[in-house]
Amino acid sequence: MPGGRLPAVVTAVQLNRSAPDALDSPPDAVGAVACCAPLVREPLSADDAVALARTLKAIADPARLRLLSLVAAHDGGEACVCDLVEPLGLSQPTVSHHLKVLVEAGLLARDKRGVWAYYSLVPGALDSLAGVLTTGWAERSPSVSRAAPR
C-alpha cells in the first residue's frame, strides 16, 4: 500500500456512523476480530487466530474488496446484488457467493426485503479489523508507516 496507508475501503465504514455500533452485539466473526488484542501487544489465542485468518481470507480476494468498496460508496450505503453485477463484470451467482462470504466474515450485513436482499457494511467491522492489524505497529517499528510499496 502506498505510504503504508490503509485503502479507502477501510475508512469507508465511516459512511454509516448513525447505525448502532457493531461491537455492542457483534456477529460471531466480527466479535472474534473485535475481541482480538492488537497483534503486537500480546499473542493471539488459537481461536482468535482462526477467526482473524477467516476474516483476512474473506478480504484477500480482489472481487470482494471491490464489493466492500462498491457497497460503501452506493447511495445510502447499501446495495442489491443487481446493483453490483455490472460494475464487477461477474455473473450474478458469483457476486452472490462473494457477498455470502463477506456476510459470513461479519463484514457485510444482509437485509432481505421481499425477493431482494440488500447489503451494507457492518458498522465498526472494518475499524475493528484495522485496529487489530495496526494498533501498536508504530510504537514497535516507526518505519512501518513509512514503508515504501513493493
PDB file of C-alpha atoms in Angstrom:
ATOM      1  CA  MET A   1       0.000   0.000   0.000  1.00  0.00           C
ATOM      2  CA  PRO A   2       1.494   3.354  -0.962  1.00  0.00           C
ATOM      3  CA  GLY A   3       2.785   5.275   2.025  1.00  0.00           C
ATOM      4  CA  GLY A   4       1.673   2.491   4.370  1.00  0.00           C
ATOM      5  CA  ARG A   5      -1.883   3.854   4.360  1.00  0.00           C
ATOM      6  CA  LEU A   6      -4.967   1.695   4.539  1.00  0.00           C
ATOM      7  CA  PRO A   7      -7.066   1.631   1.374  1.00  0.00           C
ATOM      8  CA  ALA A   8     -10.142   3.841   1.182  1.00  0.00           C
ATOM      9  CA  VAL A   9     -12.425   0.837   1.684  1.00  0.00           C
ATOM     10  CA  VAL A  10     -11.145   0.513   5.263  1.00  0.00           C
ATOM     11  CA  THR A  11     -12.265   4.029   6.081  1.00  0.00           C
ATOM     12  CA  ALA A  12     -15.473   3.781   4.048  1.00  0.00           C
ATOM     13  CA  VAL A  13     -17.256   2.258   7.051  1.00  0.00           C
ATOM     14  CA  GLN A  14     -17.350   5.792   8.426  1.00  0.00           C
ATOM     15  CA  LEU A  15     -20.199   6.497   5.994  1.00  0.00           C
ATOM     16  CA  ASN A  16     -22.714   4.742   8.225  1.00  0.00           C
ATOM     17  CA  ARG A  17     -21.962   6.075  11.712  1.00  0.00           C
ATOM     18  CA  SER A  18     -25.636   6.566  12.620  1.00  0.00           C
ATOM     19  CA  ALA A  19     -26.182   2.802  12.896  1.00  0.00           C
ATOM     20  CA  PRO A  20     -25.627   1.085  16.251  1.00  0.00           C
ATOM     21  CA  ASP A  21     -22.032   0.093  16.918  1.00  0.00           C
ATOM     22  CA  ALA A  22     -21.344  -3.449  15.722  1.00  0.00           C
ATOM     23  CA  LEU A  23     -19.339  -4.129  18.860  1.00  0.00           C
ATOM     24  CA  ASP A  24     -22.443  -3.841  21.064  1.00  0.00           C
ATOM     25  CA  SER A  25     -23.879  -7.084  19.669  1.00  0.00           C
ATOM     26  CA  PRO A  26     -21.381  -8.461  17.173  1.00  0.00           C
ATOM     27  CA  PRO A  27     -21.942 -11.373  14.832  1.00  0.00           C
ATOM     28  CA  ASP A  28     -19.539 -14.239  15.590  1.00  0.00           C
ATOM     29  CA  ALA A  29     -16.899 -13.275  13.027  1.00  0.00           C
ATOM     30  CA  VAL A  30     -16.885  -9.597  13.999  1.00  0.00           C
ATOM     31  CA  GLY A  31     -16.855 -10.490  17.674  1.00  0.00           C
ATOM     32  CA  ALA A  32     -13.828 -12.678  17.114  1.00  0.00           C
ATOM     33  CA  VAL A  33     -11.993  -9.848  15.397  1.00  0.00           C
ATOM     34  CA  ALA A  34     -13.169  -7.273  17.922  1.00  0.00           C
ATOM     35  CA  CYS A  35     -12.010  -9.347  20.874  1.00  0.00           C
ATOM     36  CA  CYS A  36      -8.510  -9.835  19.489  1.00  0.00           C
ATOM     37  CA  ALA A  37      -5.806  -7.776  21.098  1.00  0.00           C
ATOM     38  CA  PRO A  38      -3.635  -5.814  18.698  1.00  0.00           C
ATOM     39  CA  LEU A  39      -1.132  -8.249  17.219  1.00  0.00           C
ATOM     40  CA  VAL A  40       1.922  -6.519  18.665  1.00  0.00           C
ATOM     41  CA  ARG A  41       0.623  -6.123  22.210  1.00  0.00           C
ATOM     42  CA  GLU A  42       0.027  -9.787  23.050  1.00  0.00           C
ATOM     43  CA  PRO A  43      -0.062 -13.109  21.208  1.00  0.00           C
ATOM     44  CA  LEU A  44      -3.355 -14.190  19.665  1.00  0.00           C
ATOM     45  CA  SER A  45      -5.082 -17.211  21.118  1.00  0.00           C
ATOM     46  CA  ALA A  46      -5.549 -20.153  18.758  1.00  0.00           C
ATOM     47  CA  ASP A  47      -9.284 -19.403  18.429  1.00  0.00           C
ATOM     48  CA  ASP A  48      -8.681 -15.698  17.755  1.00  0.00           C
ATOM     49  CA  ALA A  49      -6.045 -16.567  15.137  1.00  0.00           C
ATOM     50  CA  VAL A  50      -8.509 -18.848  13.331  1.00  0.00           C
ATOM     51  CA  ALA A  51     -11.240 -16.183  13.381  1.00  0.00           C
ATOM     52  CA  LEU A  52      -8.876 -13.431  12.239  1.00  0.00           C
ATOM     53  CA  ALA A  53      -7.475 -15.627   9.453  1.00  0.00           C
ATOM     54  CA  ARG A  54     -11.035 -16.357   8.277  1.00  0.00           C
ATOM     55  CA  THR A  55     -11.771 -12.630   8.079  1.00  0.00           C
ATOM     56  CA  LEU A  56      -8.498 -11.861   6.314  1.00  0.00           C
ATOM     57  CA  LYS A  57      -9.154 -14.675   3.852  1.00  0.00           C
ATOM     58  CA  ALA A  58     -12.550 -13.129   3.099  1.00  0.00           C
ATOM     59  CA  ILE A  59     -10.973  -9.811   2.117  1.00  0.00           C
ATOM     60  CA  ALA A  60      -7.971 -11.368   0.350  1.00  0.00           C
ATOM     61  CA  ASP A  61      -9.877 -11.506  -2.929  1.00  0.00           C
ATOM     62  CA  PRO A  62      -9.902  -8.519  -5.311  1.00  0.00           C
ATOM     63  CA  ALA A  63     -13.587  -9.012  -6.190  1.00  0.00           C
ATOM     64  CA  ARG A  64     -14.571  -8.987  -2.511  1.00  0.00           C
ATOM     65  CA  LEU A  65     -12.500  -5.866  -1.837  1.00  0.00           C
ATOM     66  CA  ARG A  66     -14.270  -4.183  -4.737  1.00  0.00           C
ATOM     67  CA  LEU A  67     -17.628  -5.348  -3.362  1.00  0.00           C
ATOM     68  CA  LEU A  68     -16.884  -3.747   0.015  1.00  0.00           C
ATOM     69  CA  SER A  69     -15.956  -0.530  -1.759  1.00  0.00           C
ATOM     70  CA  LEU A  70     -18.985  -0.600  -4.086  1.00  0.00           C
ATOM     71  CA  VAL A  71     -21.425  -1.240  -1.233  1.00  0.00           C
ATOM     72  CA  ALA A  72     -19.890   1.511   0.920  1.00  0.00           C
ATOM     73  CA  ALA A  73     -19.970   4.013  -1.953  1.00  0.00           C
ATOM     74  CA  HIS A  74     -23.504   3.131  -3.087  1.00  0.00           C
ATOM     75  CA  ASP A  75     -26.364   5.550  -2.353  1.00  0.00           C
ATOM     76  CA  GLY A  76     -27.478   5.064   1.235  1.00  0.00           C
ATOM     77  CA  GLY A  77     -24.517   2.775   1.971  1.00  0.00           C
ATOM     78  CA  GLU A  78     -26.400  -0.319   0.834  1.00  0.00           C
ATOM     79  CA  ALA A  79     -26.740  -2.182  -2.440  1.00  0.00           C
ATOM     80  CA  CYS A  80     -28.645  -5.050  -4.019  1.00  0.00           C
ATOM     81  CA  VAL A  81     -26.862  -7.824  -5.949  1.00  0.00           C
ATOM     82  CA  CYS A  82     -28.455  -6.416  -9.102  1.00  0.00           C
ATOM     83  CA  ASP A  83     -26.547  -3.149  -8.481  1.00  0.00           C
ATOM     84  CA  LEU A  84     -23.202  -4.943  -8.201  1.00  0.00           C
ATOM     85  CA  VAL A  85     -23.130  -7.402 -11.112  1.00  0.00           C
ATOM     86  CA  GLU A  86     -22.373  -4.924 -13.896  1.00  0.00           C
ATOM     87  CA  PRO A  87     -19.616  -2.926 -12.122  1.00  0.00           C
ATOM     88  CA  LEU A  88     -17.808  -6.144 -11.198  1.00  0.00           C
ATOM     89  CA  GLY A  89     -18.283  -7.819 -14.560  1.00  0.00           C
ATOM     90  CA  LEU A  90     -19.083 -11.121 -12.856  1.00  0.00           C
ATOM     91  CA  SER A  91     -22.155 -13.324 -13.037  1.00  0.00           C
ATOM     92  CA  GLN A  92     -24.960 -12.857 -10.506  1.00  0.00           C
ATOM     93  CA  PRO A  93     -24.295 -16.248  -8.831  1.00  0.00           C
ATOM     94  CA  THR A  94     -20.593 -15.391  -8.452  1.00  0.00           C
ATOM     95  CA  VAL A  95     -21.376 -11.976  -6.953  1.00  0.00           C
ATOM     96  CA  SER A  96     -23.889 -13.607  -4.590  1.00  0.00           C
ATOM     97  CA  HIS A  97     -21.241 -16.113  -3.490  1.00  0.00           C
ATOM     98  CA  HIS A  98     -18.735 -13.336  -2.739  1.00  0.00           C
ATOM     99  CA  LEU A  99     -21.389 -11.399  -0.800  1.00  0.00           C
ATOM    100  CA  LYS A 100     -22.187 -14.521   1.229  1.00  0.00           C
ATOM    101  CA  VAL A 101     -18.502 -14.910   2.149  1.00  0.00           C
ATOM    102  CA  LEU A 102     -18.372 -11.277   3.302  1.00  0.00           C
ATOM    103  CA  VAL A 103     -21.572 -11.698   5.345  1.00  0.00           C
ATOM    104  CA  GLU A 104     -20.211 -14.861   6.990  1.00  0.00           C
ATOM    105  CA  ALA A 105     -16.999 -12.977   7.812  1.00  0.00           C
ATOM    106  CA  GLY A 106     -19.082 -10.329   9.599  1.00  0.00           C
ATOM    107  CA  LEU A 107     -18.089  -7.511   7.248  1.00  0.00           C
ATOM    108  CA  LEU A 108     -21.423  -7.076   5.447  1.00  0.00           C
ATOM    109  CA  ALA A 109     -24.976  -7.270   6.764  1.00  0.00           C
ATOM    110  CA  ARG A 110     -27.772  -8.753   4.646  1.00  0.00           C
ATOM    111  CA  ASP A 111     -31.304  -7.360   4.829  1.00  0.00           C
ATOM    112  CA  LYS A 112     -33.949  -9.408   2.991  1.00  0.00           C
ATOM    113  CA  ARG A 113     -36.818  -7.298   1.612  1.00  0.00           C
ATOM    114  CA  GLY A 114     -39.324  -9.431  -0.245  1.00  0.00           C
ATOM    115  CA  VAL A 115     -37.449 -11.149  -3.057  1.00  0.00           C
ATOM    116  CA  TRP A 116     -34.488  -8.743  -2.857  1.00  0.00           C
ATOM    117  CA  ALA A 117     -31.534  -8.777  -0.478  1.00  0.00           C
ATOM    118  CA  TYR A 118     -29.675  -5.572   0.321  1.00  0.00           C
ATOM    119  CA  TYR A 119     -26.139  -5.487   1.674  1.00  0.00           C
ATOM    120  CA  SER A 120     -24.452  -2.868   3.845  1.00  0.00           C
ATOM    121  CA  LEU A 121     -21.209  -2.621   5.776  1.00  0.00           C
ATOM    122  CA  VAL A 122     -21.417  -3.767   9.385  1.00  0.00           C
ATOM    123  CA  PRO A 123     -20.660  -0.578  11.344  1.00  0.00           C
ATOM    124  CA  GLY A 124     -17.305  -0.836  13.074  1.00  0.00           C
ATOM    125  CA  ALA A 125     -16.270  -4.148  11.483  1.00  0.00           C
ATOM    126  CA  LEU A 126     -13.545  -2.705   9.269  1.00  0.00           C
ATOM    127  CA  ASP A 127     -12.437  -0.330  12.017  1.00  0.00           C
ATOM    128  CA  SER A 128     -12.076  -3.309  14.380  1.00  0.00           C
ATOM    129  CA  LEU A 129     -10.094  -5.245  11.809  1.00  0.00           C
ATOM    130  CA  ALA A 130      -7.851  -2.259  11.089  1.00  0.00           C
ATOM    131  CA  GLY A 131      -7.316  -1.766  14.828  1.00  0.00           C
ATOM    132  CA  VAL A 132      -6.206  -5.360  15.331  1.00  0.00           C
ATOM    133  CA  LEU A 133      -3.735  -5.009  12.485  1.00  0.00           C
ATOM    134  CA  THR A 134      -2.390  -1.503  13.103  1.00  0.00           C
ATOM    135  CA  THR A 135      -2.541  -0.601  16.797  1.00  0.00           C
ATOM    136  CA  GLY A 136       0.918  -0.781  18.236  1.00  0.00           C
ATOM    137  CA  TRP A 137       2.859  -1.152  14.975  1.00  0.00           C
ATOM    138  CA  ALA A 138       4.011   2.464  15.019  1.00  0.00           C
ATOM    139  CA  GLU A 139       5.329   2.130  18.589  1.00  0.00           C
ATOM    140  CA  ARG A 140       7.192  -1.029  17.695  1.00  0.00           C
ATOM    141  CA  SER A 141       8.583  -0.024  14.333  1.00  0.00           C
ATOM    142  CA  PRO A 142       8.253   3.600  13.213  1.00  0.00           C
ATOM    143  CA  SER A 143       9.449   2.607   9.728  1.00  0.00           C
ATOM    144  CA  VAL A 144       6.298   0.524   9.134  1.00  0.00           C
ATOM    145  CA  SER A 145       4.142   3.579   8.460  1.00  0.00           C
ATOM    146  CA  ARG A 146       6.767   4.972   6.083  1.00  0.00           C
ATOM    147  CA  ALA A 147       7.453   1.704   4.275  1.00  0.00           C
ATOM    148  CA  ALA A 148       7.793   2.022   0.528  1.00  0.00           C
ATOM    149  CA  PRO A 149       5.436  -0.025  -1.621  1.00  0.00           C
ATOM    150  CA  ARG A 150       6.919  -3.208  -3.068  1.00  0.00           C
TER     151      ARG A 150
END
